[in-house]
């Protein structure tokens, strides 16, 4: 993917701060940039699916992911700070766990975009994502793709049927939850932006922050003739205009899910999301005992909340250590997969609070014991200690592969005991394995190495 960034750099886009320059590009140059980037990415993804040769084989399905619109910051809040926070989490998640993470982009097929301004908005969104995630993209861990797929004659009918089913399900959901949403219009004189503004409020499983804000350039023609505004200059919008906005919102979810079925499943990828509304269709079509395709959204949110030290470590550093300690990385990732699966192997949904309590009861005591042993070793070697590893590991264990890997159907309480015993055995091994072979014998060595680097 280095060639992709060479294309982007030719147009003056070097860092995230340059993404706004897309709004200054002449229309002809914008079109040329769009065509070059789209063509390169589309050719690469077709080779990845249909080509042969080194690096084109299907990935290991346990560690292959497909990013949803919400988790890749392509929907929801448009504030740059919020988008970068999501991209930062996605980059760290990929660096810590993924063999391959598919990143769908917003750019449309050349010649099909609605207008020049929509094309600029889509390219701005994509340039921010690509430039911010560049270290993980150039290593081949995060793979950008365009939301277009090619299918042989035998697949086309199936794809059409799946797309129709997903969109029908999506619009049925939109009609069902219609009363839970509110649409309001605010006059420019009262709006913070000084422009006409539309607010869409609804459940957080469908809208980030429980609300979306859209600034428009002119007063909508569809406003009711009889307009009654409150003291904040707002009025509620009902009827077909509210219905149209909800249909648009759910159509976006359906389009992303359709592309996952058309492309993501060819890469044996699991759908990675932090928003329940994006996984409803998968929950509907997937049997209760076979939910390997979807990530548990509460667990992902908890992971984002519980890894403060790793958040201070540059993504490039995580990638360097992953490359230097490949054996330890594989052992760590496999251990996290097994432990998360065992802890969350419950027939009932596991809340964030319950998951935190289970992790604290089953894991923290053993991690503390292991930490004491490692501290002793570090003191002997006059190296740094590993303070803080307990909270990091607890967060990572909760979010890494909650419910994703093939897991044994173990009762919840028994599962917690199994995990505690596993770590206890590893900690016991550590007490007599303080030499160079330590990292081969301890599944959490990779995490400890990262922790040391962050101090």
Short mmCIF file of C-alpha atoms in Angstrom, two decimals:
data_model
loop_
_atom_site.label_atom_id
_atom_site.label_comp_id
_atom_site.label_asym_id
_atom_site.label_seq_id
_atom_site.Cartn_x
_atom_site.Cartn_y
_atom_site.Cartn_z
CA UNK A 1 0.00 0.00 0.00
CA UNK A 2 3.00 2.31 -0.09
CA UNK A 3 2.06 3.12 -3.70
CA UNK A 4 -1.31 4.42 -2.48
CA UNK A 5 0.39 7.00 -0.28
CA UNK A 6 2.69 7.97 -3.14
CA UNK A 7 -0.44 8.85 -5.13
CA UNK A 8 -1.87 10.85 -2.25
CA UNK A 9 1.39 12.68 -1.58
CA UNK A 10 1.63 13.83 -5.20
CA UNK A 11 -1.45 15.94 -4.54
CA UNK A 12 0.05 17.48 -1.38
CA UNK A 13 -1.53 15.27 1.30
CA UNK A 14 1.22 14.30 3.75
CA UNK A 15 -0.41 14.34 7.20
CA UNK A 16 -3.89 14.44 8.70
CA UNK A 17 -3.70 18.23 8.88
CA UNK A 18 -3.56 18.32 5.06
CA UNK A 19 -6.91 16.57 4.56
CA UNK A 20 -8.78 19.89 4.59
CA UNK A 21 -6.86 20.93 1.47
CA UNK A 22 -9.24 18.72 -0.52
CA UNK A 23 -11.73 21.60 -0.37
CA UNK A 24 -9.24 23.85 -2.20
CA UNK A 25 -8.53 21.45 -5.08
CA UNK A 26 -9.86 22.50 -8.48
CA UNK A 27 -12.63 20.23 -9.71
CA UNK A 28 -10.48 18.65 -12.42
CA UNK A 29 -7.68 17.83 -9.98
CA UNK A 30 -10.16 16.48 -7.43
CA UNK A 31 -11.60 14.16 -10.08
CA UNK A 32 -8.13 12.96 -11.03
CA UNK A 33 -7.19 12.24 -7.40
CA UNK A 34 -10.47 10.40 -6.93
CA UNK A 35 -9.95 8.27 -10.05
CA UNK A 36 -6.34 7.36 -9.22
CA UNK A 37 -6.96 6.38 -5.60
CA UNK A 38 -10.17 4.48 -6.36
CA UNK A 39 -8.62 2.54 -9.25
CA UNK A 40 -5.54 1.55 -7.27
CA UNK A 41 -7.51 0.38 -4.23
CA UNK A 42 -10.15 -1.44 -6.30
CA UNK A 43 -7.51 -3.29 -8.32
CA UNK A 44 -5.74 -4.36 -5.12
CA UNK A 45 -8.88 -5.67 -3.46
CA UNK A 46 -9.89 -7.66 -6.55
CA UNK A 47 -6.44 -9.26 -6.64
CA UNK A 48 -6.79 -10.06 -2.96
CA UNK A 49 -10.02 -11.96 -3.58
CA UNK A 50 -9.48 -13.45 -7.03
CA UNK A 51 -5.71 -13.41 -7.53
CA UNK A 52 -3.09 -16.02 -6.77
CA UNK A 53 0.39 -15.84 -5.33
CA UNK A 54 2.16 -14.91 -2.12
CA UNK A 55 0.15 -12.79 0.29
CA UNK A 56 -3.17 -13.38 -1.49
CA UNK A 57 -4.34 -16.44 0.42
CA UNK A 58 -7.39 -16.14 2.63
CA UNK A 59 -6.48 -14.96 6.13
CA UNK A 60 -6.85 -16.82 9.40
CA UNK A 61 -10.52 -16.23 10.22
CA UNK A 62 -9.93 -15.88 13.98
CA UNK A 63 -7.94 -12.67 13.51
CA UNK A 64 -9.50 -11.19 10.39
CA UNK A 65 -11.90 -8.27 10.90
CA UNK A 66 -14.18 -5.98 8.91
CA UNK A 67 -14.68 -2.50 10.41
CA UNK A 68 -18.23 -1.16 10.63
CA UNK A 69 -19.07 2.44 9.72
CA UNK A 70 -19.31 3.54 13.34
CA UNK A 71 -16.07 2.01 14.59
CA UNK A 72 -14.12 3.41 11.60
CA UNK A 73 -15.60 6.92 12.20
CA UNK A 74 -17.45 6.97 8.87
CA UNK A 75 -20.82 7.64 10.51
CA UNK A 76 -22.05 9.42 13.58
CA UNK A 77 -20.24 12.41 15.05
CA UNK A 78 -18.37 14.44 12.42
CA UNK A 79 -16.13 16.34 14.87
CA UNK A 80 -12.49 15.71 13.95
CA UNK A 81 -11.49 15.03 17.57
CA UNK A 82 -14.18 12.36 17.89
CA UNK A 83 -13.23 10.78 14.57
CA UNK A 84 -9.53 10.67 15.46
CA UNK A 85 -10.33 9.07 18.82
CA UNK A 86 -12.19 6.27 17.05
CA UNK A 87 -9.47 5.82 14.45
CA UNK A 88 -6.84 5.72 17.20
CA UNK A 89 -8.71 2.93 18.96
CA UNK A 90 -9.19 1.03 15.70
CA UNK A 91 -5.48 1.33 14.87
CA UNK A 92 -4.43 0.03 18.30
CA UNK A 93 -6.95 -2.78 18.15
CA UNK A 94 -5.59 -3.83 14.75
CA UNK A 95 -1.96 -3.57 15.90
CA UNK A 96 -2.64 -5.62 19.04
CA UNK A 97 -4.80 -8.37 17.54
CA UNK A 98 -5.49 -8.39 13.79
CA UNK A 99 -3.86 -10.30 10.98
CA UNK A 100 -6.03 -8.29 8.62
CA UNK A 101 -8.61 -5.57 9.26
CA UNK A 102 -10.68 -4.44 6.28
CA UNK A 103 -11.31 -0.66 6.23
CA UNK A 104 -14.10 0.32 3.79
CA UNK A 105 -13.75 3.86 2.47
CA UNK A 106 -16.43 6.45 1.74
CA UNK A 107 -15.43 7.37 -1.84
CA UNK A 108 -17.94 6.36 -4.48
CA UNK A 109 -17.29 4.77 -7.84
CA UNK A 110 -16.05 7.51 -10.22
CA UNK A 111 -18.92 8.93 -12.24
CA UNK A 112 -21.64 7.90 -9.77
CA UNK A 113 -21.21 10.55 -7.04
CA UNK A 114 -24.14 12.89 -6.36
CA UNK A 115 -22.11 16.06 -6.79
CA UNK A 116 -18.73 17.71 -6.46
CA UNK A 117 -19.23 18.71 -2.82
CA UNK A 118 -20.31 15.22 -1.82
CA UNK A 119 -17.15 13.93 -3.51
CA UNK A 120 -15.02 16.37 -1.53
CA UNK A 121 -16.65 15.32 1.74
CA UNK A 122 -16.05 11.63 1.01
CA UNK A 123 -12.40 12.18 0.07
CA UNK A 124 -11.82 14.30 3.16
CA UNK A 125 -13.23 11.49 5.30
CA UNK A 126 -11.03 8.91 3.58
CA UNK A 127 -7.85 10.99 3.64
CA UNK A 128 -8.15 11.53 7.40
CA UNK A 129 -8.53 7.78 7.92
CA UNK A 130 -5.71 6.77 5.59
CA UNK A 131 -3.19 9.36 6.78
CA UNK A 132 -3.91 8.77 10.47
CA UNK A 133 -3.71 4.98 10.14
CA UNK A 134 -0.77 5.01 7.73
CA UNK A 135 1.64 2.96 9.93
CA UNK A 136 -0.89 0.13 10.19
CA UNK A 137 -1.90 0.37 6.53
CA UNK A 138 1.64 0.22 5.13
CA UNK A 139 2.37 -2.91 7.18
CA UNK A 140 -0.62 -4.62 5.55
CA UNK A 141 -2.55 -5.11 8.79
CA UNK A 142 -5.26 -2.56 7.95
CA UNK A 143 -6.41 -2.96 4.35
CA UNK A 144 -8.39 -0.07 2.80
CA UNK A 145 -11.06 -1.05 0.28
CA UNK A 146 -13.73 0.77 -1.71
CA UNK A 147 -17.35 -0.26 -1.25
CA UNK A 148 -17.66 -1.93 -4.61
CA UNK A 149 -17.30 -5.64 -5.25
CA UNK A 150 -17.02 -7.83 -8.35
CA UNK A 151 -18.79 -11.17 -8.52
CA UNK A 152 -18.91 -14.05 -10.93
CA UNK A 153 -22.20 -14.96 -12.57
CA UNK A 154 -22.83 -17.66 -9.96
CA UNK A 155 -22.75 -15.16 -7.08
CA UNK A 156 -24.62 -12.19 -8.49
CA UNK A 157 -28.12 -13.50 -7.89
CA UNK A 158 -27.23 -14.43 -4.31
CA UNK A 159 -25.77 -10.96 -3.67
CA UNK A 160 -28.91 -9.30 -5.05
CA UNK A 161 -31.11 -11.45 -2.80
CA UNK A 162 -28.99 -10.74 0.27
CA UNK A 163 -28.95 -7.00 -0.45
CA UNK A 164 -32.73 -6.95 -0.86
CA UNK A 165 -33.21 -8.87 2.39
CA UNK A 166 -30.84 -6.57 4.35
CA UNK A 167 -32.50 -3.40 3.06
CA UNK A 168 -35.99 -4.76 3.77
CA UNK A 169 -34.90 -5.63 7.31
CA UNK A 170 -33.34 -2.18 7.73
CA UNK A 171 -36.43 -0.28 6.60
CA UNK A 172 -38.68 -2.47 8.75
CA UNK A 173 -36.48 -1.56 11.71
CA UNK A 174 -36.70 2.13 10.78
CA UNK A 175 -40.50 1.98 10.82
CA UNK A 176 -40.50 0.06 14.09
CA UNK A 177 -38.29 2.53 15.99
CA UNK A 178 -39.76 5.63 14.30
CA UNK A 179 -41.47 6.90 17.52
CA UNK A 180 -38.13 6.80 19.40
CA UNK A 181 -36.57 9.44 17.11
CA UNK A 182 -37.07 13.19 17.07
CA UNK A 183 -36.18 15.57 14.22
CA UNK A 184 -35.89 19.30 14.91
CA UNK A 185 -35.04 22.30 12.76
CA UNK A 186 -33.30 25.42 14.11
CA UNK A 187 -33.30 28.81 12.40
CA UNK A 188 -29.86 30.29 11.54
CA UNK A 189 -30.30 33.26 13.88
CA UNK A 190 -30.34 30.90 16.89
CA UNK A 191 -28.01 28.19 15.59
CA UNK A 192 -24.43 27.99 17.01
CA UNK A 193 -23.12 27.81 13.44
CA UNK A 194 -25.17 30.74 12.18
CA UNK A 195 -26.68 28.48 9.51
CA UNK A 196 -29.91 26.47 9.30
CA UNK A 197 -29.43 23.33 11.38
CA UNK A 198 -31.21 19.98 11.58
CA UNK A 199 -31.01 17.79 14.73
CA UNK A 200 -31.79 14.08 14.71
CA UNK A 201 -32.08 12.54 18.18
CA UNK A 202 -32.65 8.87 18.95
CA UNK A 203 -31.41 5.70 20.69
CA UNK A 204 -27.63 5.36 21.09
CA UNK A 205 -27.66 1.93 19.45
CA UNK A 206 -28.37 3.75 16.18
CA UNK A 207 -26.92 7.23 16.70
CA UNK A 208 -23.61 8.07 18.33
CA UNK A 209 -24.03 10.40 21.34
CA UNK A 210 -27.80 9.80 20.88
CA UNK A 211 -27.93 12.62 18.33
CA UNK A 212 -26.72 13.88 14.96
CA UNK A 213 -26.39 17.49 13.85
CA UNK A 214 -26.47 18.55 10.21
CA UNK A 215 -25.74 22.11 9.09
CA UNK A 216 -27.33 23.10 5.77
CA UNK A 217 -26.55 26.02 3.50
CA UNK A 218 -30.09 27.31 3.03
CA UNK A 219 -33.54 27.07 4.60
CA UNK A 220 -35.17 23.79 3.47
CA UNK A 221 -38.05 24.25 1.05
CA UNK A 222 -39.97 21.46 2.74
CA UNK A 223 -40.47 23.34 6.02
CA UNK A 224 -44.18 23.64 6.94
CA UNK A 225 -45.81 26.87 5.85
CA UNK A 226 -47.07 27.40 9.37
CA UNK A 227 -43.88 27.66 11.37
CA UNK A 228 -43.96 27.91 15.16
CA UNK A 229 -40.54 28.12 16.82
CA UNK A 230 -39.68 27.93 20.52
CA UNK A 231 -37.41 30.41 22.29
CA UNK A 232 -34.34 28.56 20.97
CA UNK A 233 -35.58 28.95 17.41
CA UNK A 234 -36.47 25.27 17.04
CA UNK A 235 -39.46 23.39 15.72
CA UNK A 236 -40.11 19.66 15.54
CA UNK A 237 -40.35 18.02 12.12
CA UNK A 238 -42.88 15.23 11.66
CA UNK A 239 -44.47 13.30 8.84
CA UNK A 240 -42.80 12.25 5.61
CA UNK A 241 -39.70 14.42 6.10
CA UNK A 242 -38.88 12.72 9.41
CA UNK A 243 -39.56 9.34 7.80
CA UNK A 244 -37.25 10.21 4.89
CA UNK A 245 -34.37 11.09 7.26
CA UNK A 246 -34.76 7.84 9.18
CA UNK A 247 -34.87 5.85 5.94
CA UNK A 248 -31.61 7.53 4.90
CA UNK A 249 -29.97 6.69 8.24
CA UNK A 250 -30.96 3.02 8.09
CA UNK A 251 -30.12 2.78 4.39
CA UNK A 252 -26.54 3.66 5.29
CA UNK A 253 -26.42 0.82 7.83
CA UNK A 254 -27.87 -1.57 5.23
CA UNK A 255 -25.35 -0.52 2.56
CA UNK A 256 -22.45 -1.21 4.91
CA UNK A 257 -23.86 -4.58 5.93
CA UNK A 258 -24.44 -5.53 2.29
CA UNK A 259 -20.82 -4.78 1.46
CA UNK A 260 -19.72 -6.95 4.39
CA UNK A 261 -21.65 -9.88 2.91
CA UNK A 262 -20.34 -9.13 -0.57
CA UNK A 263 -16.67 -8.66 0.36
CA UNK A 264 -15.97 -9.18 4.07
CA UNK A 265 -17.08 -12.79 4.14
CA UNK A 266 -14.75 -13.55 1.24
CA UNK A 267 -11.92 -12.57 3.58
CA UNK A 268 -13.37 -14.75 6.38
CA UNK A 269 -13.68 -11.56 8.41
CA UNK A 270 -15.68 -10.94 11.56
CA UNK A 271 -17.82 -7.81 11.65
CA UNK A 272 -16.27 -5.42 14.16
CA UNK A 273 -18.65 -2.82 15.56
CA UNK A 274 -19.14 -0.62 18.61
CA UNK A 275 -22.83 0.05 17.93
CA UNK A 276 -25.59 -2.50 18.47
CA UNK A 277 -27.76 -1.16 15.64
CA UNK A 278 -25.09 -2.14 13.12
CA UNK A 279 -25.16 -5.79 14.14
CA UNK A 280 -28.92 -6.33 14.46
CA UNK A 281 -29.17 -8.02 11.07
CA UNK A 282 -26.33 -10.41 11.93
CA UNK A 283 -28.00 -11.19 15.23
CA UNK A 284 -31.19 -11.94 13.33
CA UNK A 285 -29.68 -14.27 10.73
CA UNK A 286 -27.12 -15.94 13.00
CA UNK A 287 -28.00 -18.86 15.21
CA UNK A 288 -27.67 -18.29 18.95
CA UNK A 289 -24.76 -20.74 19.32
CA UNK A 290 -22.87 -19.40 16.29
CA UNK A 291 -22.17 -15.71 16.87
CA UNK A 292 -18.57 -15.75 15.80
CA UNK A 293 -19.14 -13.04 13.19
CA UNK A 294 -20.06 -10.23 15.59
CA UNK A 295 -18.12 -8.50 18.35
CA UNK A 296 -19.89 -7.82 21.63
CA UNK A 297 -20.22 -4.06 21.51
CA UNK A 298 -20.25 -3.47 25.26
CA UNK A 299 -16.97 -5.35 25.60
CA UNK A 300 -15.37 -3.24 22.88
CA UNK A 301 -16.48 -0.06 24.61
CA UNK A 302 -15.02 -1.33 27.84
CA UNK A 303 -11.70 -2.09 26.16
CA UNK A 304 -11.53 1.48 24.88
CA UNK A 305 -12.18 2.70 28.41
CA UNK A 306 -9.64 0.49 30.18
CA UNK A 307 -6.32 0.81 28.33
CA UNK A 308 -4.90 4.21 29.38
CA UNK A 309 -1.22 3.26 29.26
CA UNK A 310 -1.38 1.59 25.85
CA UNK A 311 -3.17 4.72 24.63
CA UNK A 312 0.02 6.65 25.41
CA UNK A 313 2.15 4.29 23.36
CA UNK A 314 2.56 5.27 19.68
CA UNK A 315 0.97 2.79 17.28
CA UNK A 316 4.30 2.56 15.45
CA UNK A 317 5.94 1.36 18.69
CA UNK A 318 3.32 -1.35 19.15
CA UNK A 319 3.97 -2.50 15.58
CA UNK A 320 7.75 -2.52 16.15
CA UNK A 321 7.45 -4.65 19.28
CA UNK A 322 4.98 -6.94 17.54
CA UNK A 323 7.53 -7.47 14.78
CA UNK A 324 10.42 -8.01 17.24
CA UNK A 325 8.46 -10.39 19.46
CA UNK A 326 6.40 -12.33 16.91
CA UNK A 327 6.39 -15.55 18.93
CA UNK A 328 5.37 -13.79 22.12
CA UNK A 329 2.73 -11.82 20.19
CA UNK A 330 1.16 -15.02 18.85
CA UNK A 331 1.15 -16.64 22.30
CA UNK A 332 -0.36 -13.53 23.91
CA UNK A 333 -3.09 -13.21 21.30
CA UNK A 334 -4.05 -16.87 21.55
CA UNK A 335 -4.21 -16.63 25.34
CA UNK A 336 -6.41 -13.54 25.20
CA UNK A 337 -8.71 -15.28 22.73
CA UNK A 338 -9.20 -18.32 24.96
CA UNK A 339 -9.59 -16.37 28.18
CA UNK A 340 -12.08 -13.86 26.78
CA UNK A 341 -14.12 -16.62 25.20
CA UNK A 342 -14.26 -18.64 28.41
CA UNK A 343 -15.21 -15.67 30.57
CA UNK A 344 -17.98 -14.51 28.27
CA UNK A 345 -19.35 -17.96 27.35
CA UNK A 346 -22.71 -17.17 28.83
CA UNK A 347 -26.15 -18.03 27.52
CA UNK A 348 -27.31 -14.57 28.66
CA UNK A 349 -25.99 -11.15 27.59
CA UNK A 350 -23.05 -9.97 29.70
CA UNK A 351 -23.21 -6.35 30.80
CA UNK A 352 -20.12 -4.18 31.10
CA UNK A 353 -20.51 -4.10 34.88
CA UNK A 354 -20.78 -7.88 35.12
CA UNK A 355 -17.80 -8.34 32.81
CA UNK A 356 -15.66 -5.97 34.89
CA UNK A 357 -16.57 -7.84 38.07
CA UNK A 358 -15.83 -11.21 36.50
CA UNK A 359 -12.46 -10.03 35.26
CA UNK A 360 -11.57 -8.49 38.59
CA UNK A 361 -12.51 -11.62 40.52
CA UNK A 362 -10.97 -14.15 38.16
CA UNK A 363 -7.95 -12.43 36.68
CA UNK A 364 -6.55 -9.57 38.74
CA UNK A 365 -5.31 -11.70 41.68
CA UNK A 366 -3.30 -13.90 39.34
CA UNK A 367 -1.95 -10.94 37.37
CA UNK A 368 -0.82 -9.29 40.60
CA UNK A 369 1.00 -12.45 41.56
CA UNK A 370 2.67 -12.60 38.18
CA UNK A 371 3.58 -8.91 38.45
CA UNK A 372 5.34 -9.50 41.77
CA UNK A 373 7.43 -12.23 40.19
CA UNK A 374 8.32 -10.08 37.20
CA UNK A 375 9.25 -7.16 39.45
CA UNK A 376 11.69 -9.38 41.26
CA UNK A 377 13.25 -10.37 37.98
CA UNK A 378 13.39 -6.75 36.77
CA UNK A 379 15.08 -5.61 39.96
CA UNK A 380 17.75 -8.23 39.52
CA UNK A 381 18.31 -7.04 35.97
CA UNK A 382 18.06 -3.36 37.04
CA UNK A 383 15.27 -2.75 34.58
CA UNK A 384 11.94 -0.97 34.81
CA UNK A 385 9.00 -2.33 36.76
CA UNK A 386 5.64 -3.05 35.28
CA UNK A 387 3.25 -0.99 37.39
CA UNK A 388 -0.13 -0.62 35.79
CA UNK A 389 -0.20 -3.88 33.86
CA UNK A 390 -3.16 -5.22 35.85
CA UNK A 391 -5.65 -2.61 34.68
CA UNK A 392 -4.37 -2.77 31.12
CA UNK A 393 -4.58 -6.55 30.91
CA UNK A 394 -8.03 -6.59 32.47
CA UNK A 395 -9.30 -4.17 29.85
CA UNK A 396 -7.65 -5.98 26.97
CA UNK A 397 -8.91 -9.36 28.11
CA UNK A 398 -12.44 -8.03 28.24
CA UNK A 399 -12.51 -6.51 24.82
CA UNK A 400 -10.17 -8.50 22.63
CA UNK A 401 -12.33 -11.31 21.29
CA UNK A 402 -15.41 -11.30 23.45
CA UNK A 403 -17.60 -14.01 22.00
CA UNK A 404 -15.65 -14.19 18.74
CA UNK A 405 -13.41 -17.25 18.81
CA UNK A 406 -14.70 -20.81 18.85
CA UNK A 407 -15.31 -21.38 22.55
CA UNK A 408 -16.29 -24.25 24.77
CA UNK A 409 -19.86 -23.97 26.09
CA UNK A 410 -18.74 -23.56 29.69
CA UNK A 411 -21.06 -22.23 32.42
CA UNK A 412 -20.13 -18.67 33.34
CA UNK A 413 -18.92 -19.34 36.88
CA UNK A 414 -16.97 -22.41 35.84
CA UNK A 415 -15.48 -20.47 32.96
CA UNK A 416 -14.12 -17.83 35.31
CA UNK A 417 -12.51 -20.53 37.37
CA UNK A 418 -10.84 -22.05 34.33
CA UNK A 419 -9.36 -18.70 33.37
CA UNK A 420 -8.08 -18.04 36.86
CA UNK A 421 -6.46 -21.45 36.95
CA UNK A 422 -4.83 -20.89 33.57
CA UNK A 423 -3.20 -17.67 34.71
CA UNK A 424 -2.25 -19.26 38.01
CA UNK A 425 -0.32 -21.93 36.18
CA UNK A 426 1.43 -19.31 34.06
CA UNK A 427 2.31 -17.32 37.14
CA UNK A 428 3.68 -20.44 38.78
CA UNK A 429 5.86 -21.10 35.76
CA UNK A 430 7.17 -17.56 36.00
CA UNK A 431 8.55 -18.14 39.50
CA UNK A 432 11.14 -20.57 38.16
CA UNK A 433 11.59 -19.16 34.66
CA UNK A 434 13.35 -15.83 35.06
CA UNK A 435 15.96 -16.42 32.38
CA UNK A 436 15.94 -15.60 28.64
CA UNK A 437 13.38 -18.32 27.98
CA UNK A 438 10.77 -16.48 30.11
CA UNK A 439 9.02 -14.89 27.14
CA UNK A 440 8.42 -18.27 25.51
CA UNK A 441 6.79 -19.61 28.68
CA UNK A 442 4.49 -16.74 29.58
CA UNK A 443 1.50 -15.86 27.43
CA UNK A 444 1.40 -12.26 28.68
CA UNK A 445 5.03 -11.39 27.92
CA UNK A 446 3.99 -9.34 24.87
CA UNK A 447 1.70 -7.18 27.01
CA UNK A 448 4.41 -6.74 29.63
CA UNK A 449 6.89 -5.69 26.96
CA UNK A 450 4.45 -3.03 25.75
CA UNK A 451 3.93 -1.81 29.29
CA UNK A 452 7.65 -1.42 29.87
CA UNK A 453 7.98 0.52 26.64
CA UNK A 454 5.26 2.95 27.73
CA UNK A 455 7.06 3.92 30.94
#
